[in-house]
CSV table of C-alpha atoms in Angstrom, one decimal:
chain,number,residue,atom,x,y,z
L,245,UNK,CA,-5.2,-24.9,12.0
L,246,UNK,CA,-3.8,-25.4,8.5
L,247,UNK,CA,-6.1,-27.5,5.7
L,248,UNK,CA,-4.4,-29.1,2.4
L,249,UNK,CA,-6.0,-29.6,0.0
L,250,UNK,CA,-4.3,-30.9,-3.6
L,251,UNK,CA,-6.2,-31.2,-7.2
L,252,UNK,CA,-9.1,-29.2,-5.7
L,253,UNK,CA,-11.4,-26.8,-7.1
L,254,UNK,CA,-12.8,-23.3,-5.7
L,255,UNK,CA,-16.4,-24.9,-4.8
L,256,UNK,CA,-14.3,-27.3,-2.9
L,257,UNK,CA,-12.5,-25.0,-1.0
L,258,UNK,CA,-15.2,-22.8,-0.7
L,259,UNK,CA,-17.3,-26.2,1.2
L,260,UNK,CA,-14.2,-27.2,3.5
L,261,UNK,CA,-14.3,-23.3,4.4
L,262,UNK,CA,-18.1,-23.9,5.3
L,263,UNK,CA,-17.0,-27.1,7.3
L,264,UNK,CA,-14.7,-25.3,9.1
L,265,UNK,CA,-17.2,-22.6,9.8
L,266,UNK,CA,-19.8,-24.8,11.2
L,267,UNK,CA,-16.6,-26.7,13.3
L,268,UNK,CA,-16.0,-23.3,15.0
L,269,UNK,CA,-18.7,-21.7,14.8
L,270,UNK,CA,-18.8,-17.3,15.1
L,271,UNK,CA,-14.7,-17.9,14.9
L,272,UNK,CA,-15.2,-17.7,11.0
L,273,UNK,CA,-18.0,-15.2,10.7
L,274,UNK,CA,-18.0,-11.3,11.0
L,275,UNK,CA,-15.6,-10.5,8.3
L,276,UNK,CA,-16.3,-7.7,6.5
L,277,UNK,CA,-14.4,-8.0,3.8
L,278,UNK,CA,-12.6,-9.8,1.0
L,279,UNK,CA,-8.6,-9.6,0.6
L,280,UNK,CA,-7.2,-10.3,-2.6
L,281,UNK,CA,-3.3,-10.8,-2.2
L,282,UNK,CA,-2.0,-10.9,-6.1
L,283,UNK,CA,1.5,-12.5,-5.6
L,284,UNK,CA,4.2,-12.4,-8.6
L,285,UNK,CA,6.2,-15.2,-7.1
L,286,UNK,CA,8.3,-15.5,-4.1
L,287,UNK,CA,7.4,-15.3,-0.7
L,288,UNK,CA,4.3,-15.0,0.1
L,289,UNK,CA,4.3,-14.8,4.1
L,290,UNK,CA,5.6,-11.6,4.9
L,291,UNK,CA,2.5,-10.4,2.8
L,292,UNK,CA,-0.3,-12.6,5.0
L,293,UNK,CA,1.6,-11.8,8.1
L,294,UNK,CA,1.2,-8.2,7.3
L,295,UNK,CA,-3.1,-9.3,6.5
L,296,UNK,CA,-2.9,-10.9,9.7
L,297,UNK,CA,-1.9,-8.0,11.9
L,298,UNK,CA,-4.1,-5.5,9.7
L,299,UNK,CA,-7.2,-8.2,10.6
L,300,UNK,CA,-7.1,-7.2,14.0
L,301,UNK,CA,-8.5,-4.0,12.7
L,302,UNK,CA,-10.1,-5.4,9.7
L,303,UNK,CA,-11.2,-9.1,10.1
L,304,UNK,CA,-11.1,-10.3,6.3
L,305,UNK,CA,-11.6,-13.6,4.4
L,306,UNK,CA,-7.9,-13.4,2.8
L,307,UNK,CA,-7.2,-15.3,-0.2
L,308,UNK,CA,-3.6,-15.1,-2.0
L,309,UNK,CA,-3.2,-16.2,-5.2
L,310,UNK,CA,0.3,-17.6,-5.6
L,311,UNK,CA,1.0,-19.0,-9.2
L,312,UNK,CA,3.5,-22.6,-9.7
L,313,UNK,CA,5.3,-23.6,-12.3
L,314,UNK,CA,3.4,-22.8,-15.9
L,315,UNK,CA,4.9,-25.8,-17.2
L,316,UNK,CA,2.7,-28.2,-15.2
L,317,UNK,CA,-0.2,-29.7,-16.1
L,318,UNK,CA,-3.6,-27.6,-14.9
L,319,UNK,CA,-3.9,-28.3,-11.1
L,320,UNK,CA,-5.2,-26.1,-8.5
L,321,UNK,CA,-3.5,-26.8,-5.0
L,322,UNK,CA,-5.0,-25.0,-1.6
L,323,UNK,CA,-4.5,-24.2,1.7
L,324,UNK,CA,-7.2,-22.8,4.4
L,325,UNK,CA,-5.5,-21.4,7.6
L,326,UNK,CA,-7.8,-20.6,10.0
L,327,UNK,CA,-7.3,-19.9,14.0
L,328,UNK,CA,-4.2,-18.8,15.8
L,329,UNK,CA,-3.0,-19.8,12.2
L,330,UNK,CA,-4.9,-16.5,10.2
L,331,UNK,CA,-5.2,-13.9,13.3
L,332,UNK,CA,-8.5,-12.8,13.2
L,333,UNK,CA,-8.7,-13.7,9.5
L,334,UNK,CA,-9.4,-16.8,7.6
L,335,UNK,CA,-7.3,-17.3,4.9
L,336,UNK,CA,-7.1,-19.2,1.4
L,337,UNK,CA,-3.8,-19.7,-0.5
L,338,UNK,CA,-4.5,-20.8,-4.1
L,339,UNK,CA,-1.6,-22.4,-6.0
L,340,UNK,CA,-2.4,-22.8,-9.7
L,341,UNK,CA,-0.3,-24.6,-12.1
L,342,UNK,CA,-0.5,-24.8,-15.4
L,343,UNK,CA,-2.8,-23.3,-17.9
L,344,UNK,CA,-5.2,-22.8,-14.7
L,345,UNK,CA,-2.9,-19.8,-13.8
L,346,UNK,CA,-5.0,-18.0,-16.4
L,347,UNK,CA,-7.9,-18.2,-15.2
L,348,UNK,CA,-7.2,-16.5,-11.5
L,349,UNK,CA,-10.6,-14.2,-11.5
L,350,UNK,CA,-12.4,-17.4,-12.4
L,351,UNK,CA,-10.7,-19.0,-9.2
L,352,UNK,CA,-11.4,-16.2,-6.4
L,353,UNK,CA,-15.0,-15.4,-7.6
L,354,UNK,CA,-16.2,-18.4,-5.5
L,355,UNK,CA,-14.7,-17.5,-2.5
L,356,UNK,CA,-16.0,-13.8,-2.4
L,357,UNK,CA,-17.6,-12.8,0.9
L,358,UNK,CA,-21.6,-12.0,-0.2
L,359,UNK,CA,-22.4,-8.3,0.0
L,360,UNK,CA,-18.7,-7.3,1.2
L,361,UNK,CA,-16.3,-4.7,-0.3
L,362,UNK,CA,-12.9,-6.6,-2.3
L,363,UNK,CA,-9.8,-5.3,-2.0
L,364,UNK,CA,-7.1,-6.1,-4.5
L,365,UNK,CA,-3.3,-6.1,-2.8
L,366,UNK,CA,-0.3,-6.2,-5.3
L,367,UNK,CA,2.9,-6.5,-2.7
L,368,UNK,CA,5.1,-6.5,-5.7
L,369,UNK,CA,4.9,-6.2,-9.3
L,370,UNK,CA,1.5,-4.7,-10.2
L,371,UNK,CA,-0.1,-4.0,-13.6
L,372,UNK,CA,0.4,-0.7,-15.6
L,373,UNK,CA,-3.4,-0.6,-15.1
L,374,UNK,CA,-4.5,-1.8,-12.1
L,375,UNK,CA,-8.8,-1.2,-13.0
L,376,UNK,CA,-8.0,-3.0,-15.9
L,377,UNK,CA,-6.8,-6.2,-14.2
L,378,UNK,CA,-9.3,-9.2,-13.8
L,379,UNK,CA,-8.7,-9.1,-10.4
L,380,UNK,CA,-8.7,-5.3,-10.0
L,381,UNK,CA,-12.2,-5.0,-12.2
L,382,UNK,CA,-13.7,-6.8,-9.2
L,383,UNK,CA,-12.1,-4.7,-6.6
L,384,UNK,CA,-13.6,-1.6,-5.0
L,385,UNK,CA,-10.1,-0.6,-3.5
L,386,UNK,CA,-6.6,-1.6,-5.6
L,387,UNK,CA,-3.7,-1.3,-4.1
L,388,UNK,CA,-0.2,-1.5,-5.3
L,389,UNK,CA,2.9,-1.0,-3.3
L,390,UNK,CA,6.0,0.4,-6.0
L,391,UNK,CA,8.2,1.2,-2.9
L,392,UNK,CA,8.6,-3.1,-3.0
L,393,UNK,CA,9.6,-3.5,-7.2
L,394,UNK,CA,12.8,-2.2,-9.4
L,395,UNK,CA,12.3,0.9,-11.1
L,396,UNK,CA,9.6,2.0,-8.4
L,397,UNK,CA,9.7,5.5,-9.5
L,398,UNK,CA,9.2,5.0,-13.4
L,399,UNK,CA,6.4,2.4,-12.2
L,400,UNK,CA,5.1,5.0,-10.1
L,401,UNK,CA,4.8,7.0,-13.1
L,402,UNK,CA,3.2,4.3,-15.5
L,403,UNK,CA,0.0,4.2,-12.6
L,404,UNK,CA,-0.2,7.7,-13.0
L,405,UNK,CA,-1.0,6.9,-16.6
L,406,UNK,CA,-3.6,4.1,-15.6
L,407,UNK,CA,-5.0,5.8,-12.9
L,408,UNK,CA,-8.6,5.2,-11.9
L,409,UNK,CA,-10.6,6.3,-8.5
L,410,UNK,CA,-10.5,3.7,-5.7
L,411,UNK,CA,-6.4,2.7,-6.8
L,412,UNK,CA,-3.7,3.5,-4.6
L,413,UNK,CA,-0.3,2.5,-3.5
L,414,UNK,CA,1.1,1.6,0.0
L,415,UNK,CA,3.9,4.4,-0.9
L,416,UNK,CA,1.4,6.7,-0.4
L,417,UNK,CA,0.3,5.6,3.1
L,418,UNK,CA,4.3,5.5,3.8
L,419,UNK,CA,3.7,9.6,3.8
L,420,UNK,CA,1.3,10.4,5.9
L,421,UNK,CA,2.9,10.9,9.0
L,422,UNK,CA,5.1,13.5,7.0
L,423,UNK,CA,2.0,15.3,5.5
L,424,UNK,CA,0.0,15.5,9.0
L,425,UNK,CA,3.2,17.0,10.4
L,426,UNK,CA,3.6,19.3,7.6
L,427,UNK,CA,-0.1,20.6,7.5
L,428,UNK,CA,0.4,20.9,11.1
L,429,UNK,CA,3.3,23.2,10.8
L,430,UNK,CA,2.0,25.1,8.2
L,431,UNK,CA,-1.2,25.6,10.0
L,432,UNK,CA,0.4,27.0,12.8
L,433,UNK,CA,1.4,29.6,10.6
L,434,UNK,CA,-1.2,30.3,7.9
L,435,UNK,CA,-0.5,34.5,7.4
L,436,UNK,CA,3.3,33.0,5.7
L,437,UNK,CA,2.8,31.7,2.5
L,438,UNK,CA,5.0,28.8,1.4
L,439,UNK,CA,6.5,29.3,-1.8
L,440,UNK,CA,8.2,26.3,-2.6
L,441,UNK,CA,9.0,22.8,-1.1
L,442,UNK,CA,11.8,20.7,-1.4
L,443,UNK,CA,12.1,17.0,0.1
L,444,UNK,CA,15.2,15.1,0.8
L,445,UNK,CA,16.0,11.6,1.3
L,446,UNK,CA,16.7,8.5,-1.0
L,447,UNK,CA,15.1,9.5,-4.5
L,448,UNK,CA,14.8,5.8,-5.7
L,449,UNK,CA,11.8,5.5,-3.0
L,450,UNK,CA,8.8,6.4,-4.7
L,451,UNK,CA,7.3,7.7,-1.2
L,452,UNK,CA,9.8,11.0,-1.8
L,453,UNK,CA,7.9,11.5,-5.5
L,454,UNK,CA,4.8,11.0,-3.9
L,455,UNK,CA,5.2,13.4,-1.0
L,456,UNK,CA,6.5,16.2,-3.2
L,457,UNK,CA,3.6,15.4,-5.5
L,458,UNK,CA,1.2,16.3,-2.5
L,459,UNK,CA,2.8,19.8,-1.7
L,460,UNK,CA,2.4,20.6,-5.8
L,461,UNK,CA,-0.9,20.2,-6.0
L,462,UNK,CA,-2.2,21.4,-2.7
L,463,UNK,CA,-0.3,24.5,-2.4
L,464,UNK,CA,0.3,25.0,-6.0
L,465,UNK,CA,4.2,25.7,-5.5
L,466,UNK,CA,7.2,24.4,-6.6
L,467,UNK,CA,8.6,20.8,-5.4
L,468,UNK,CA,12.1,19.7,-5.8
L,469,UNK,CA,13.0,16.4,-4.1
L,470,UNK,CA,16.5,16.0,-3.5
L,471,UNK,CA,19.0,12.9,-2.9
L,472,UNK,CA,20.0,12.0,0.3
L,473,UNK,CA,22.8,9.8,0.0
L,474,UNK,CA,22.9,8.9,3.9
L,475,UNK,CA,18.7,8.2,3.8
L,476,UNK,CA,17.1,4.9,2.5
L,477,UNK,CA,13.8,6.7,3.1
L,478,UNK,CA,12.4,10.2,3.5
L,479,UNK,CA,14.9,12.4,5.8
L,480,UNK,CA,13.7,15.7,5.5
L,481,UNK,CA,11.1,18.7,4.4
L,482,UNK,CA,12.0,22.1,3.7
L,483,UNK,CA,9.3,24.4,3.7
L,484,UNK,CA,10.6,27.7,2.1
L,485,UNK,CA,8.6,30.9,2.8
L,486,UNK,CA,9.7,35.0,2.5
L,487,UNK,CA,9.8,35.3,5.9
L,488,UNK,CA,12.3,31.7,6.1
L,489,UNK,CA,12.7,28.2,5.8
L,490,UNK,CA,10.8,25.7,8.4
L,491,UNK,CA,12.9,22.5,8.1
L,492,UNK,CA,12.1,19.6,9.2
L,493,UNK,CA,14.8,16.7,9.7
L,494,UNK,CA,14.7,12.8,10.8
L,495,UNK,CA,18.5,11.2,10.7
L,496,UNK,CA,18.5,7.6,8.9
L,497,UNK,CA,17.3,5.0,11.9
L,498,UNK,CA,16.1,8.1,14.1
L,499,UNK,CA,12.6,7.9,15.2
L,500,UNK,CA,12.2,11.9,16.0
L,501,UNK,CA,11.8,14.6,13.5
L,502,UNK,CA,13.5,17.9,14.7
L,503,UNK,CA,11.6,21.2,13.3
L,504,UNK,CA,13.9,24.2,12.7
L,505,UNK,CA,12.5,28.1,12.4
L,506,UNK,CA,14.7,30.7,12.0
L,507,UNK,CA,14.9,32.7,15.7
L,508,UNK,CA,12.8,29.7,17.9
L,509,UNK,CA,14.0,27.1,19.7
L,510,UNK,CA,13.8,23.7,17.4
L,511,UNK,CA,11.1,21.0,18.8
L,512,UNK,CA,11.4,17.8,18.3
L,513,UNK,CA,8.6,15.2,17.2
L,514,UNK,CA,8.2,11.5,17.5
L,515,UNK,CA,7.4,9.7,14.0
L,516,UNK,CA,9.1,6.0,13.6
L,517,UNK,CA,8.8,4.5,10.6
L,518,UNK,CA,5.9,2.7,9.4
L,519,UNK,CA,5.6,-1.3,9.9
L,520,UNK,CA,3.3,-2.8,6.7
L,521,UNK,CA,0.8,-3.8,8.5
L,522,UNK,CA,0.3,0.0,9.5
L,523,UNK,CA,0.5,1.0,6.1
L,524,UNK,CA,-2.1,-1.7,4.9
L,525,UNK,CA,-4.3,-0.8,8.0
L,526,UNK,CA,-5.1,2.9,6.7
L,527,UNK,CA,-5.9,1.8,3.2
L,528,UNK,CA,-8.3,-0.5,4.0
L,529,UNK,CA,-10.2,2.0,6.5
L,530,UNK,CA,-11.4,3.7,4.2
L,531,UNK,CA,-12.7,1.8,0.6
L,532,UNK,CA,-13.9,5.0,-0.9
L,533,UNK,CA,-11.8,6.5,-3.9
L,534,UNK,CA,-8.8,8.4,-2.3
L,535,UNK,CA,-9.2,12.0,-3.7
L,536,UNK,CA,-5.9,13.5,-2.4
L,537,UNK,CA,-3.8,10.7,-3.7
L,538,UNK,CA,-5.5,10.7,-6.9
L,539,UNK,CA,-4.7,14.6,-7.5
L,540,UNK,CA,-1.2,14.4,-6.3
L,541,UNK,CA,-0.7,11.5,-8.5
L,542,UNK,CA,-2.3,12.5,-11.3
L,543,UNK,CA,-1.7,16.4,-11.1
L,544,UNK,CA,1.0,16.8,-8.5
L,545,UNK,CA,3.6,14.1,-10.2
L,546,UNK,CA,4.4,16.0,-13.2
L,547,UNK,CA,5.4,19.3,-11.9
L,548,UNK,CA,8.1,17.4,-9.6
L,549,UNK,CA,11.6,18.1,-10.2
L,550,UNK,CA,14.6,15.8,-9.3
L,551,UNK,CA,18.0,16.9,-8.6
């Protein structure tokens, strides 16, 4: 089901939300938190789509803020989607024109969940400081996604500057299945110490920074990431040790990651790539302050080298 409303205010959404509630019931309760979607313009959908698969995990009260035209004279238009229309969601898009685009915090306040965690979302251009934000001084979780703006890697860099516990960025989750496999392989191993890292693949992609971030900071060795001119993403991991180099390869459009020792056979590992809504998924298990992230950005970032 999908509501209109036009010249509205936030109590007035927040009321039809309440009408809809008491139409259907448990359908709209249970949600156990609040999802902020902070849109720059553009499209919108792909980002609630992506909050609609993630709420089968998650069941959230979503509301997007999508700004019109500045121009306009202050009007706040809305639309509730609710049902087969919000996935186990409900969600609230918030159009403000005018000098009411200002005033954004002032808008979602209303429509907070009562004693539930917020979550911020930026799918494409977020703030220097994200903490700093209206929206993100409300937010227990912030998360940005630089892999989705121009200049992701200098942006990448400007939230290292504004860092504060509980941000993160959606580039970061983009990694993980490359870090579990690397631990993995390094665990299997423990008596050869690595003494540098290098990572290969497209070096626009902030993920690459990110990941070579990670192996500077938690084994205190050189990182190098490398361009990949046949990669759009991350294509490989070479873990160089005295005794050799473990390499680890995934082709562009391969879903299989094939680990190479020197003297064994190679093995061969599923890992496809990462939908959104996967991405979105693991940073919203866990609303606490991401400790890792926040060391390799902050620590591990400056001591990666580019070539």
């Amino acid at each position: 089901m999908i509501v209109t409303l036009q010249g509205t205010t936030s109590a007035e959404v927040g009321a039809k939300l309440v009408q809809l509630r008491e139409q259907g019931g448990a359908r709209a309760l249970g949600r156990v938190l609040t999802l902020v979607i902070v849109s720059s313009g553009g499209d919108v959908e792909p980002a609630v789509e992506a909050a609609n698969r993630a709420s089968r995990e998650h069941p959230s009260r979503v509301v997007v803020i999508d700004p019109g035209d500045v121009d306009h004279p202050a009007r706040l238009d809305a639309e509730i989607r609710v049902g087969g229309d919000a996935g186990a969601s409900e969600v609230v898009i918030l159009r403000p024109l005018g000098t009411t685009r200002d005033a954004v915090d002032t808008l979602v306040t209303p429509l907070l969940l009562p004693d539930a965690p917020v979550v911020a979302w930026w799918p494409k251009e977020p703030p220097a400081n994200l903490a700093e934000d209206p929206l993100g001084r409300m937010a227990q979780r912030r998360i940005s996604d630089v892999g989705e703006v121009s200049r992701g890697v200098e942006r990448l860099h400007e939230l290292r500057e504004g860092y504060s516990p509980g941000d993160t960025d959606l580039s970061w989750a983009r990694t993980t299945l490359w870090r579990g496999l690397s631990a993995g392989v390094v665990e299997g191993d423990p008596g050869a110490t690595i003494t540098a890292v290098t990572v290969r693949g497209n070096t626009d992609r902030p993920s690459l920074h990110l990941l070579a971030a990670w192996f500077a900071s938690a084994l205190e060795c050189s990182a190098l990431v490398v361009h990949d001119e046949e990669s759009s993403v991350i294509s490989g991991v070479d873990l160089h040790r005295e005794t050799g180099t473990i390499s680890l390869h995934r082709p562009e459009g391969s879903a299989t990651v094939t680990i190479s020792t020197e003297h064994e056979p190679q093995r061969q590992v599923a890992m496809a790539k990462r939908p959104l809504e996967d991405c979105l998924m693991e940073d919203l298990r866990h609303l606490d302050p991401d400790v890792i992230y926040g060391r390799a950005l902050r620590s591990g970032l400056k001591h990666v080298e580019v070539r």
